[in-house]
Amino acid sequence: MNDFQKSLLLCSLLMGSKELAAQTSGQANGISKVWVADQGNGTYKNPVLNADYSDPDAVRVGDDFYMIASSFDAIPGLPILHSKDLVNWTILGHALKRQPPFEHFEKTQHGNGVWAPAIRYHKNEFYIYYPDPDFGIYMIKAKEAVGPWSDPVLVAPGKGLIDPCPLWDEDGKVYLAYAFAGSRAGIKSVLAIKELSADGTRAIDEGVIVYDGHELDPTIEGPKMYKRNGYYYMFAPAGGVSTGWQLVLRSKNIYGPYERKIVMAQGKSTVNGPHQGAWVDTQKGEDWFLHFQDKDAYGRVVHLQPMKWVKDWPVIGVDEDGDGSGDPVMTYKKPNVGKTYPVSTPAESDEFNDLKLGLQWQWQANPQATWSFMDVSKGALKLYTHQVPADAKNLWDVPNVLMQKTPADEFMATTKVSFKPNLKIENERTGLVVMGQSYASLSLQSKKDGLYLVHAICEKANKGAIEKETVVTKLKNGDLYLRVSVSAGAKCRFSYSTDGKTFTPVAGVFRATPGQWIGAKVGLFATRQTQINDSGWGEYDWFRVEPIR
């Protein structure tokens, strides 16, 4: 951030101008430079979100669409995205500021936490039901999607209860569709229904299995429940995360028996496993379906498909052969919502000018106040070095890693850092990381005789492997630019610069890997090995996502 921007930002804060502060921060009105789904000619391309918003669910309220996604152990959790046209999305906020049980999620819990959630709007309130496979099904609610959201209520305690979705019936009864995680429940590939109390805060029965998919639809899960023309519908993915199909079940009785129909599959398209998501309609009466595609290291990206009803069955995608099952589209005419809206995308770059981090950032566990400070006077993010847990084998086990989703198949992330270590200790480090079950980093590290730039790779970090470090160079000072360029196939190349213009590549190419049920992430960290009465810090001026050049 230059001196003019700093002065403008300080003036805006003193004057109380939120709009001016947002404009100078670069977070408001920022459009991605690496992926835009809106093609500017009345059409869009898939994925509409080329980032890991897995297990999406969505709802329309008036002229606004809201989407949520699973977040596992990342905090803040339960991201809420907003759109006016189902193509252009921004991050509105998060419904879960800390994840309960709080002490449990103070440690990294890869693959645990928030699994596939559901969002609904009922009697002027937003409801989110989300599962934690180790504790049960929770509910939170809010008057506005931006919040504040209520504290989580444990509606149905139990291990292995996942993927809940509520339905308020015309007779006043409330139901909850859900599935089972075989790893905890000892059974999977079945869907069940529980009845809830009138206020939706507790289950009032043990639940009833209403569909068994073992023979025809293995790994069926993620039910989303709707009622239309007297039918109860469950939209559910089956066949596996990366290879399955979109199934729809229907019955005149909520407890079945249910008819089944595959309404979308990969077909002739390049979209593997097109399933799990949300049916939404527009103000003009069009029907659309949001779903994910598993792209390995890039995570589960979000596609938008046209949908129509034929004989009370949905057909999703384009059904060229007329068999009632559609293929996914890669480009299509944008939804008719009555107006044309400006291009918008989720935040990626961050100038660190605001009092809060950009909404794209998440920690790897429930955060502590001592991990970071937004230094508005400098327009910088300070990451204080924090002692790694005693049982941590590598960064996979470290809670204070600040990350965001990869925003495209190809992109470049650059940050400017000033490292100010505590001179009383050594082995403090801060830097840039691409995190997954294997990870790579480029960091500044303090040693007895000065500062060093270190490149680390940790293969099979999730299995407790030790980092393999390579000293790149000894540094004259702690001011440096760090960069990672990600090309097709999730190939990552790190480089560094002292002037921000000429970058020196670090030897070798690292291929990013998925995390536990998520895509790889890119971010920042600051750690130390020992406890002392004060910490050093990495002072990050900005973090920018751009096309590779």
mmCIF file of C-alpha atoms in Angstrom, residues 26-377:
data_model
loop_
_atom_site.group_PDB
_atom_site.id
_atom_site.type_symbol
_atom_site.label_atom_id
_atom_site.label_comp_id
_atom_site.label_asym_id
_atom_site.label_seq_id
_atom_site.Cartn_x
_atom_site.Cartn_y
_atom_site.Cartn_z
ATOM 1 C CA GLY A 26 -9.215 -3.310 -2.435
ATOM 2 C CA GLN A 27 -11.720 -5.810 -1.007
ATOM 3 C CA ALA A 28 -14.883 -4.076 -2.175
ATOM 4 C CA ASN A 29 -15.721 -4.270 -5.876
ATOM 5 C CA GLY A 30 -12.651 -6.425 -6.549
ATOM 6 C CA ILE A 31 -13.043 -8.732 -9.543
ATOM 7 C CA SER A 32 -10.941 -11.861 -9.898
ATOM 8 C CA LYS A 33 -8.129 -11.668 -12.425
ATOM 9 C CA VAL A 34 -7.940 -15.448 -12.772
ATOM 10 C CA TRP A 35 -11.537 -16.728 -13.075
ATOM 11 C CA VAL A 36 -14.797 -14.996 -14.035
ATOM 12 C CA ALA A 37 -17.811 -17.153 -14.896
ATOM 13 C CA ASP A 38 -19.865 -14.348 -16.454
ATOM 14 C CA GLN A 39 -18.768 -14.108 -20.091
ATOM 15 C CA GLY A 40 -20.266 -10.647 -20.558
ATOM 16 C CA ASN A 41 -22.487 -11.649 -23.484
ATOM 17 C CA GLY A 42 -25.506 -13.054 -21.665
ATOM 18 C CA THR A 43 -23.878 -16.431 -21.121
ATOM 19 C CA TYR A 44 -21.790 -18.021 -18.371
ATOM 20 C CA LYS A 45 -19.181 -20.751 -18.168
ATOM 21 C CA ASN A 46 -18.821 -23.487 -15.586
ATOM 22 C CA PRO A 47 -17.725 -23.724 -12.932
ATOM 23 C CA VAL A 48 -19.464 -20.591 -11.685
ATOM 24 C CA LEU A 49 -17.214 -20.896 -8.619
ATOM 25 C CA ASN A 50 -13.852 -22.395 -9.545
ATOM 26 C CA ALA A 51 -13.008 -22.881 -5.887
ATOM 27 C CA ASP A 52 -13.626 -25.502 -3.228
ATOM 28 C CA TYR A 53 -17.149 -24.689 -2.017
ATOM 29 C CA SER A 54 -18.035 -28.326 -1.460
ATOM 30 C CA ASP A 55 -21.498 -29.727 -0.776
ATOM 31 C CA PRO A 56 -23.300 -26.500 -1.762
ATOM 32 C CA ASP A 57 -26.840 -25.697 -0.760
ATOM 33 C CA ALA A 58 -28.761 -22.585 -1.744
ATOM 34 C CA VAL A 59 -32.013 -20.728 -1.278
ATOM 35 C CA ARG A 60 -33.683 -17.740 -2.920
ATOM 36 C CA VAL A 61 -35.258 -15.019 -0.782
ATOM 37 C CA GLY A 62 -36.911 -12.357 -2.925
ATOM 38 C CA ASP A 63 -34.340 -11.170 -5.447
ATOM 39 C CA ASP A 64 -31.377 -12.630 -3.570
ATOM 40 C CA PHE A 65 -29.713 -16.029 -3.703
ATOM 41 C CA TYR A 66 -27.709 -17.379 -0.775
ATOM 42 C CA MET A 67 -25.338 -20.334 -0.870
ATOM 43 C CA ILE A 68 -23.544 -22.192 1.907
ATOM 44 C CA ALA A 69 -20.945 -24.958 1.843
ATOM 45 C CA SER A 70 -19.223 -27.418 4.130
ATOM 46 C CA SER A 71 -16.144 -26.055 5.930
ATOM 47 C CA PHE A 72 -14.874 -28.984 8.032
ATOM 48 C CA ASP A 73 -12.333 -27.632 10.586
ATOM 49 C CA ALA A 74 -11.694 -24.269 8.878
ATOM 50 C CA ILE A 75 -12.650 -21.191 10.922
ATOM 51 C CA PRO A 76 -14.582 -19.008 10.434
ATOM 52 C CA GLY A 77 -16.818 -21.777 9.155
ATOM 53 C CA LEU A 78 -19.993 -22.162 7.147
ATOM 54 C CA PRO A 79 -19.285 -19.581 4.425
ATOM 55 C CA ILE A 80 -22.322 -17.694 3.156
ATOM 56 C CA LEU A 81 -22.195 -16.469 -0.431
ATOM 57 C CA HIS A 82 -24.598 -14.065 -2.097
ATOM 58 C CA SER A 83 -25.696 -13.606 -5.695
ATOM 59 C CA LYS A 84 -28.323 -11.753 -7.662
ATOM 60 C CA ASP A 85 -28.200 -14.016 -10.718
ATOM 61 C CA LEU A 86 -26.699 -17.403 -9.672
ATOM 62 C CA VAL A 87 -23.572 -16.683 -11.747
ATOM 63 C CA ASN A 88 -21.876 -13.767 -9.986
ATOM 64 C CA TRP A 89 -21.124 -14.568 -6.348
ATOM 65 C CA THR A 90 -19.462 -12.798 -3.434
ATOM 66 C CA ILE A 91 -18.681 -13.945 0.099
ATOM 67 C CA LEU A 92 -21.217 -12.369 2.448
ATOM 68 C CA GLY A 93 -19.768 -13.746 5.679
ATOM 69 C CA HIS A 94 -19.638 -16.852 7.839
ATOM 70 C CA ALA A 95 -22.291 -18.309 10.101
ATOM 71 C CA LEU A 96 -19.835 -20.016 12.448
ATOM 72 C CA LYS A 97 -17.257 -17.769 14.112
ATOM 73 C CA ARG A 98 -15.953 -20.551 16.341
ATOM 74 C CA GLN A 99 -16.704 -24.246 16.167
ATOM 75 C CA PRO A 100 -18.060 -26.211 19.129
ATOM 76 C CA PRO A 101 -16.975 -28.057 21.139
ATOM 77 C CA PHE A 102 -14.498 -25.183 21.428
ATOM 78 C CA GLU A 103 -11.668 -27.028 23.139
ATOM 79 C CA HIS A 104 -11.943 -29.924 20.691
ATOM 80 C CA PHE A 105 -11.517 -27.599 17.709
ATOM 81 C CA GLU A 106 -8.595 -25.685 19.203
ATOM 82 C CA LYS A 107 -6.562 -28.442 17.557
ATOM 83 C CA THR A 108 -6.552 -29.235 13.864
ATOM 84 C CA GLN A 109 -9.311 -31.700 13.003
ATOM 85 C CA HIS A 110 -8.766 -32.409 9.329
ATOM 86 C CA GLY A 111 -11.863 -33.856 7.681
ATOM 87 C CA ASN A 112 -13.936 -33.406 10.820
ATOM 88 C CA GLY A 113 -16.285 -30.588 11.797
ATOM 89 C CA VAL A 114 -18.865 -29.137 9.406
ATOM 90 C CA TRP A 115 -19.943 -31.602 6.716
ATOM 91 C CA ALA A 116 -22.700 -30.971 4.143
ATOM 92 C CA PRO A 117 -25.109 -28.311 5.503
ATOM 93 C CA ALA A 118 -28.546 -27.084 4.415
ATOM 94 C CA ILE A 119 -29.955 -23.552 4.390
ATOM 95 C CA ARG A 120 -33.667 -22.711 4.391
ATOM 96 C CA TYR A 121 -35.806 -19.597 4.896
ATOM 97 C CA HIS A 122 -38.875 -20.107 7.072
ATOM 98 C CA LYS A 123 -41.174 -17.506 8.636
ATOM 99 C CA ASN A 124 -38.763 -14.632 7.999
ATOM 100 C CA GLU A 125 -35.747 -16.435 9.415
ATOM 101 C CA PHE A 126 -32.766 -18.214 7.901
ATOM 102 C CA TYR A 127 -32.054 -21.684 9.248
ATOM 103 C CA ILE A 128 -28.862 -23.664 8.768
ATOM 104 C CA TYR A 129 -28.691 -27.309 9.780
ATOM 105 C CA TYR A 130 -25.187 -28.731 9.723
ATOM 106 C CA PRO A 131 -23.690 -32.063 10.751
ATOM 107 C CA ASP A 132 -20.604 -32.862 12.751
ATOM 108 C CA PRO A 133 -20.069 -36.612 12.216
ATOM 109 C CA ASP A 134 -18.569 -37.013 15.685
ATOM 110 C CA PHE A 135 -21.174 -35.095 17.700
ATOM 111 C CA GLY A 136 -24.446 -34.855 15.796
ATOM 112 C CA ILE A 137 -26.650 -32.421 13.904
ATOM 113 C CA TYR A 138 -26.699 -28.731 14.858
ATOM 114 C CA MET A 139 -29.018 -25.855 13.989
ATOM 115 C CA ILE A 140 -28.361 -22.107 13.870
ATOM 116 C CA LYS A 141 -30.634 -19.302 12.686
ATOM 117 C CA ALA A 142 -30.638 -15.584 11.898
ATOM 118 C CA LYS A 143 -32.981 -12.814 10.790
ATOM 119 C CA GLU A 144 -30.517 -11.726 8.094
ATOM 120 C CA ALA A 145 -28.140 -13.913 6.125
ATOM 121 C CA VAL A 146 -25.239 -11.677 7.081
ATOM 122 C CA GLY A 147 -26.006 -12.433 10.732
ATOM 123 C CA PRO A 148 -25.729 -12.318 13.620
ATOM 124 C CA TRP A 149 -26.299 -16.066 13.777
ATOM 125 C CA SER A 150 -27.479 -17.820 16.919
ATOM 126 C CA ASP A 151 -25.265 -20.171 18.874
ATOM 127 C CA PRO A 152 -25.432 -23.754 17.590
ATOM 128 C CA VAL A 153 -28.118 -25.979 19.115
ATOM 129 C CA LEU A 154 -27.514 -29.736 19.096
ATOM 130 C CA VAL A 155 -30.734 -30.982 17.501
ATOM 131 C CA ALA A 156 -29.850 -34.658 17.200
ATOM 132 C CA PRO A 157 -26.790 -35.918 19.091
ATOM 133 C CA GLY A 158 -25.046 -39.013 17.795
ATOM 134 C CA LYS A 159 -22.104 -40.328 15.828
ATOM 135 C CA GLY A 160 -22.324 -40.663 12.071
ATOM 136 C CA LEU A 161 -25.430 -38.516 11.507
ATOM 137 C CA ILE A 162 -24.653 -36.384 8.446
ATOM 138 C CA ASP A 163 -26.045 -34.202 5.650
ATOM 139 C CA PRO A 164 -29.268 -32.946 7.267
ATOM 140 C CA CYS A 165 -32.000 -31.031 5.476
ATOM 141 C CA PRO A 166 -35.225 -29.753 7.074
ATOM 142 C CA LEU A 167 -38.731 -29.602 5.614
ATOM 143 C CA TRP A 168 -41.637 -27.659 7.091
ATOM 144 C CA ASP A 169 -44.810 -29.406 5.938
ATOM 145 C CA GLU A 170 -48.204 -27.799 5.369
ATOM 146 C CA ASP A 171 -49.683 -29.488 8.440
ATOM 147 C CA GLY A 172 -47.152 -27.812 10.740
ATOM 148 C CA LYS A 173 -44.929 -30.853 11.185
ATOM 149 C CA VAL A 174 -41.181 -30.475 10.772
ATOM 150 C CA TYR A 175 -38.986 -33.210 9.313
ATOM 151 C CA LEU A 176 -35.271 -33.720 8.880
ATOM 152 C CA ALA A 177 -33.777 -35.833 6.100
ATOM 153 C CA TYR A 178 -30.262 -37.119 6.753
ATOM 154 C CA ALA A 179 -27.692 -39.789 5.929
ATOM 155 C CA PHE A 180 -25.045 -41.825 7.722
ATOM 156 C CA ALA A 181 -21.240 -41.773 7.719
ATOM 157 C CA GLY A 182 -20.097 -45.370 7.654
ATOM 158 C CA SER A 183 -16.847 -44.493 9.437
ATOM 159 C CA ARG A 184 -18.825 -43.522 12.565
ATOM 160 C CA ALA A 185 -22.265 -45.102 12.253
ATOM 161 C CA GLY A 186 -21.176 -48.486 10.902
ATOM 162 C CA ILE A 187 -23.665 -48.167 8.053
ATOM 163 C CA LYS A 188 -23.979 -46.006 4.945
ATOM 164 C CA SER A 189 -25.845 -45.866 1.621
ATOM 165 C CA VAL A 190 -29.214 -45.306 3.330
ATOM 166 C CA LEU A 191 -31.324 -42.179 3.867
ATOM 167 C CA ALA A 192 -33.520 -41.524 6.883
ATOM 168 C CA ILE A 193 -36.135 -39.112 8.252
ATOM 169 C CA LYS A 194 -36.506 -37.730 11.768
ATOM 170 C CA GLU A 195 -39.413 -35.672 13.004
ATOM 171 C CA LEU A 196 -38.439 -32.473 14.797
ATOM 172 C CA SER A 197 -40.154 -30.321 17.387
ATOM 173 C CA ALA A 198 -42.266 -27.475 16.034
ATOM 174 C CA ASP A 199 -39.439 -24.972 16.571
ATOM 175 C CA GLY A 200 -36.942 -27.244 14.816
ATOM 176 C CA THR A 201 -34.564 -27.395 17.774
ATOM 177 C CA ARG A 202 -34.740 -31.086 18.713
ATOM 178 C CA ALA A 203 -35.495 -34.484 17.251
ATOM 179 C CA ILE A 204 -38.585 -36.109 18.766
ATOM 180 C CA ASP A 205 -38.048 -39.638 17.465
ATOM 181 C CA GLU A 206 -35.213 -42.050 16.699
ATOM 182 C CA GLY A 207 -35.564 -41.695 12.923
ATOM 183 C CA VAL A 208 -36.697 -44.079 10.192
ATOM 184 C CA ILE A 209 -34.757 -45.333 7.162
ATOM 185 C CA VAL A 210 -36.785 -44.444 4.070
ATOM 186 C CA TYR A 211 -34.435 -45.471 1.261
ATOM 187 C CA ASP A 212 -31.769 -48.180 0.933
ATOM 188 C CA GLY A 213 -29.274 -47.518 -1.836
ATOM 189 C CA HIS A 214 -26.949 -50.457 -1.299
ATOM 190 C CA GLU A 215 -27.981 -52.273 -4.476
ATOM 191 C CA LEU A 216 -28.657 -49.475 -6.960
ATOM 192 C CA ASP A 217 -27.224 -46.309 -5.429
ATOM 193 C CA PRO A 218 -24.186 -47.061 -3.251
ATOM 194 C CA THR A 219 -22.855 -44.221 -1.100
ATOM 195 C CA ILE A 220 -26.102 -42.305 -1.407
ATOM 196 C CA GLU A 221 -25.934 -39.306 0.949
ATOM 197 C CA GLY A 222 -26.484 -35.542 1.021
ATOM 198 C CA PRO A 223 -30.302 -35.500 0.709
ATOM 199 C CA LYS A 224 -31.949 -32.156 -0.014
ATOM 200 C CA MET A 225 -35.677 -32.245 0.620
ATOM 201 C CA TYR A 226 -38.468 -30.363 -1.165
ATOM 202 C CA LYS A 227 -42.226 -30.642 -1.659
ATOM 203 C CA ARG A 228 -43.902 -29.963 -5.015
ATOM 204 C CA ASN A 229 -47.293 -30.919 -6.488
ATOM 205 C CA GLY A 230 -48.001 -33.255 -3.575
ATOM 206 C CA TYR A 231 -44.703 -35.132 -3.921
ATOM 207 C CA TYR A 232 -41.923 -35.239 -1.377
ATOM 208 C CA TYR A 233 -38.602 -35.090 -3.193
ATOM 209 C CA MET A 234 -35.122 -35.972 -2.044
ATOM 210 C CA PHE A 235 -32.321 -34.827 -4.346
ATOM 211 C CA ALA A 236 -29.300 -36.931 -3.423
ATOM 212 C CA PRO A 237 -25.853 -37.796 -4.808
ATOM 213 C CA ALA A 238 -24.924 -41.444 -5.228
ATOM 214 C CA GLY A 239 -22.113 -43.531 -6.629
ATOM 215 C CA GLY A 240 -19.162 -41.769 -5.000
ATOM 216 C CA VAL A 241 -17.751 -38.256 -4.755
ATOM 217 C CA SER A 242 -15.724 -38.183 -7.965
ATOM 218 C CA THR A 243 -17.628 -40.725 -10.074
ATOM 219 C CA GLY A 244 -21.297 -40.655 -9.124
ATOM 220 C CA TRP A 245 -24.615 -39.366 -10.406
ATOM 221 C CA GLN A 246 -27.447 -37.125 -9.283
ATOM 222 C CA LEU A 247 -30.428 -39.092 -8.049
ATOM 223 C CA VAL A 248 -33.931 -37.870 -7.249
ATOM 224 C CA LEU A 249 -36.390 -39.804 -5.095
ATOM 225 C CA ARG A 250 -40.098 -38.973 -4.877
ATOM 226 C CA SER A 251 -43.086 -40.196 -2.888
ATOM 227 C CA LYS A 252 -46.561 -39.034 -1.911
ATOM 228 C CA ASN A 253 -45.724 -40.092 1.665
ATOM 229 C CA ILE A 254 -42.685 -38.636 3.391
ATOM 230 C CA TYR A 255 -41.835 -42.080 4.767
ATOM 231 C CA GLY A 256 -42.038 -43.721 1.341
ATOM 232 C CA PRO A 257 -41.959 -45.888 -0.579
ATOM 233 C CA TYR A 258 -39.817 -43.745 -2.883
ATOM 234 C CA GLU A 259 -39.486 -43.989 -6.644
ATOM 235 C CA ARG A 260 -35.983 -43.315 -7.985
ATOM 236 C CA LYS A 261 -34.619 -41.674 -11.109
ATOM 237 C CA ILE A 262 -31.155 -40.605 -12.215
ATOM 238 C CA VAL A 263 -31.635 -37.039 -13.419
ATOM 239 C CA MET A 264 -28.025 -36.086 -14.263
ATOM 240 C CA ALA A 265 -24.778 -37.961 -14.885
ATOM 241 C CA GLN A 266 -21.467 -37.261 -16.600
ATOM 242 C CA GLY A 267 -22.673 -38.633 -19.908
ATOM 243 C CA LYS A 268 -20.615 -37.252 -22.781
ATOM 244 C CA SER A 269 -19.383 -34.279 -20.774
ATOM 245 C CA THR A 270 -16.010 -33.790 -19.085
ATOM 246 C CA VAL A 271 -17.654 -33.146 -15.713
ATOM 247 C CA ASN A 272 -16.980 -36.148 -13.495
ATOM 248 C CA GLY A 273 -19.369 -36.939 -10.663
ATOM 249 C CA PRO A 274 -21.846 -34.072 -11.246
ATOM 250 C CA HIS A 275 -23.981 -34.185 -8.133
ATOM 251 C CA GLN A 276 -24.880 -32.958 -4.628
ATOM 252 C CA GLY A 277 -26.399 -29.538 -4.520
ATOM 253 C CA ALA A 278 -29.468 -27.361 -4.557
ATOM 254 C CA TRP A 279 -32.565 -26.759 -6.654
ATOM 255 C CA VAL A 280 -33.461 -23.065 -6.838
ATOM 256 C CA ASP A 281 -35.957 -21.130 -8.916
ATOM 257 C CA THR A 282 -35.831 -17.570 -10.217
ATOM 258 C CA GLN A 283 -38.363 -14.794 -9.920
ATOM 259 C CA LYS A 284 -39.288 -15.476 -13.560
ATOM 260 C CA GLY A 285 -40.115 -19.120 -12.912
ATOM 261 C CA GLU A 286 -36.941 -20.769 -14.233
ATOM 262 C CA ASP A 287 -35.440 -23.757 -12.409
ATOM 263 C CA TRP A 288 -31.701 -24.228 -11.824
ATOM 264 C CA PHE A 289 -29.427 -26.638 -10.016
ATOM 265 C CA LEU A 290 -26.119 -25.895 -8.265
ATOM 266 C CA HIS A 291 -23.790 -28.848 -7.687
ATOM 267 C CA PHE A 292 -20.144 -29.716 -7.238
ATOM 268 C CA GLN A 293 -17.481 -31.455 -9.304
ATOM 269 C CA ASP A 294 -14.487 -33.019 -7.551
ATOM 270 C CA LYS A 295 -11.281 -31.703 -9.179
ATOM 271 C CA ASP A 296 -8.747 -33.431 -6.932
ATOM 272 C CA ALA A 297 -6.213 -30.862 -5.661
ATOM 273 C CA TYR A 298 -8.512 -27.993 -6.649
ATOM 274 C CA GLY A 299 -11.327 -29.329 -4.482
ATOM 275 C CA ARG A 300 -15.033 -29.504 -5.209
ATOM 276 C CA VAL A 301 -15.918 -26.618 -7.505
ATOM 277 C CA VAL A 302 -19.468 -25.373 -8.114
ATOM 278 C CA HIS A 303 -21.382 -25.707 -11.385
ATOM 279 C CA LEU A 304 -24.741 -24.262 -12.394
ATOM 280 C CA GLN A 305 -27.101 -26.362 -14.530
ATOM 281 C CA PRO A 306 -30.408 -25.562 -16.215
ATOM 282 C CA MET A 307 -33.284 -27.658 -14.921
ATOM 283 C CA LYS A 308 -36.832 -28.383 -16.046
ATOM 284 C CA TRP A 309 -39.739 -30.504 -14.840
ATOM 285 C CA VAL A 310 -41.143 -33.309 -17.009
ATOM 286 C CA LYS A 311 -44.026 -35.345 -15.606
ATOM 287 C CA ASP A 312 -43.133 -34.273 -12.065
ATOM 288 C CA TRP A 313 -39.520 -35.376 -12.460
ATOM 289 C CA PRO A 314 -36.653 -32.883 -12.692
ATOM 290 C CA VAL A 315 -34.274 -33.085 -15.642
ATOM 291 C CA ILE A 316 -30.930 -31.425 -14.896
ATOM 292 C CA GLY A 317 -28.479 -30.283 -17.570
ATOM 293 C CA VAL A 318 -29.188 -30.915 -21.253
ATOM 294 C CA ASP A 319 -31.066 -34.111 -22.143
ATOM 295 C CA GLU A 320 -30.219 -34.547 -25.813
ATOM 296 C CA ASP A 321 -31.375 -38.181 -26.071
ATOM 297 C CA GLY A 322 -34.618 -37.605 -24.151
ATOM 298 C CA ASP A 323 -34.070 -40.330 -21.555
ATOM 299 C CA GLY A 324 -34.855 -38.003 -18.648
ATOM 300 C CA SER A 325 -31.242 -37.757 -17.471
ATOM 301 C CA GLY A 326 -29.252 -34.697 -18.487
ATOM 302 C CA ASP A 327 -25.562 -34.098 -19.144
ATOM 303 C CA PRO A 328 -23.818 -31.109 -17.507
ATOM 304 C CA VAL A 329 -23.310 -27.971 -19.586
ATOM 305 C CA MET A 330 -20.057 -26.024 -19.705
ATOM 306 C CA THR A 331 -21.573 -22.828 -21.117
ATOM 307 C CA TYR A 332 -25.173 -21.684 -21.153
ATOM 308 C CA LYS A 333 -27.473 -18.700 -21.207
ATOM 309 C CA LYS A 334 -27.555 -16.910 -17.859
ATOM 310 C CA PRO A 335 -30.631 -17.280 -15.644
ATOM 311 C CA ASN A 336 -33.476 -14.859 -16.249
ATOM 312 C CA VAL A 337 -33.796 -12.853 -13.030
ATOM 313 C CA GLY A 338 -35.448 -9.824 -14.595
ATOM 314 C CA LYS A 339 -32.310 -7.664 -14.598
ATOM 315 C CA THR A 340 -28.651 -7.709 -15.568
ATOM 316 C CA TYR A 341 -26.210 -7.414 -12.693
ATOM 317 C CA PRO A 342 -22.528 -6.429 -12.622
ATOM 318 C CA VAL A 343 -19.785 -9.028 -12.638
ATOM 319 C CA SER A 344 -18.688 -10.050 -9.147
ATOM 320 C CA THR A 345 -16.430 -12.748 -7.701
ATOM 321 C CA PRO A 346 -15.375 -13.928 -4.245
ATOM 322 C CA ALA A 347 -12.472 -12.017 -2.702
ATOM 323 C CA GLU A 348 -8.973 -13.371 -3.367
ATOM 324 C CA SER A 349 -6.373 -10.603 -2.995
ATOM 325 C CA ASP A 350 -6.069 -8.679 0.254
ATOM 326 C CA GLU A 351 -4.248 -5.390 0.812
ATOM 327 C CA PHE A 352 -4.649 -5.834 4.599
ATOM 328 C CA ASN A 353 -5.924 -2.267 4.948
ATOM 329 C CA ASP A 354 -9.018 -3.050 7.015
ATOM 330 C CA LEU A 355 -9.588 -3.773 10.671
ATOM 331 C CA LYS A 356 -10.545 -7.312 9.709
ATOM 332 C CA LEU A 357 -9.132 -9.917 7.399
ATOM 333 C CA GLY A 358 -10.770 -10.422 4.014
ATOM 334 C CA LEU A 359 -13.632 -12.913 4.090
ATOM 335 C CA GLN A 360 -11.668 -15.425 2.010
ATOM 336 C CA TRP A 361 -9.298 -16.254 4.906
ATOM 337 C CA GLN A 362 -9.754 -19.153 7.322
ATOM 338 C CA TRP A 363 -7.627 -20.583 10.110
ATOM 339 C CA GLN A 364 -6.903 -24.272 10.501
ATOM 340 C CA ALA A 365 -8.623 -24.367 13.932
ATOM 341 C CA ASN A 366 -10.478 -22.106 16.361
ATOM 342 C CA PRO A 367 -8.240 -19.009 16.468
ATOM 343 C CA GLN A 368 -6.598 -17.247 19.391
ATOM 344 C CA ALA A 369 -6.350 -13.459 19.707
ATOM 345 C CA THR A 370 -2.539 -13.624 19.868
ATOM 346 C CA TRP A 371 -2.104 -15.097 16.404
ATOM 347 C CA SER A 372 -2.588 -11.908 14.384
ATOM 348 C CA PHE A 373 -3.139 -8.143 14.365
ATOM 349 C CA MET A 374 -4.496 -5.920 11.612
ATOM 350 C CA ASP A 375 -2.153 -2.921 11.815
ATOM 351 C CA VAL A 376 -4.273 -0.313 10.053
ATOM 352 C CA SER A 377 -1.664 2.413 10.610
#
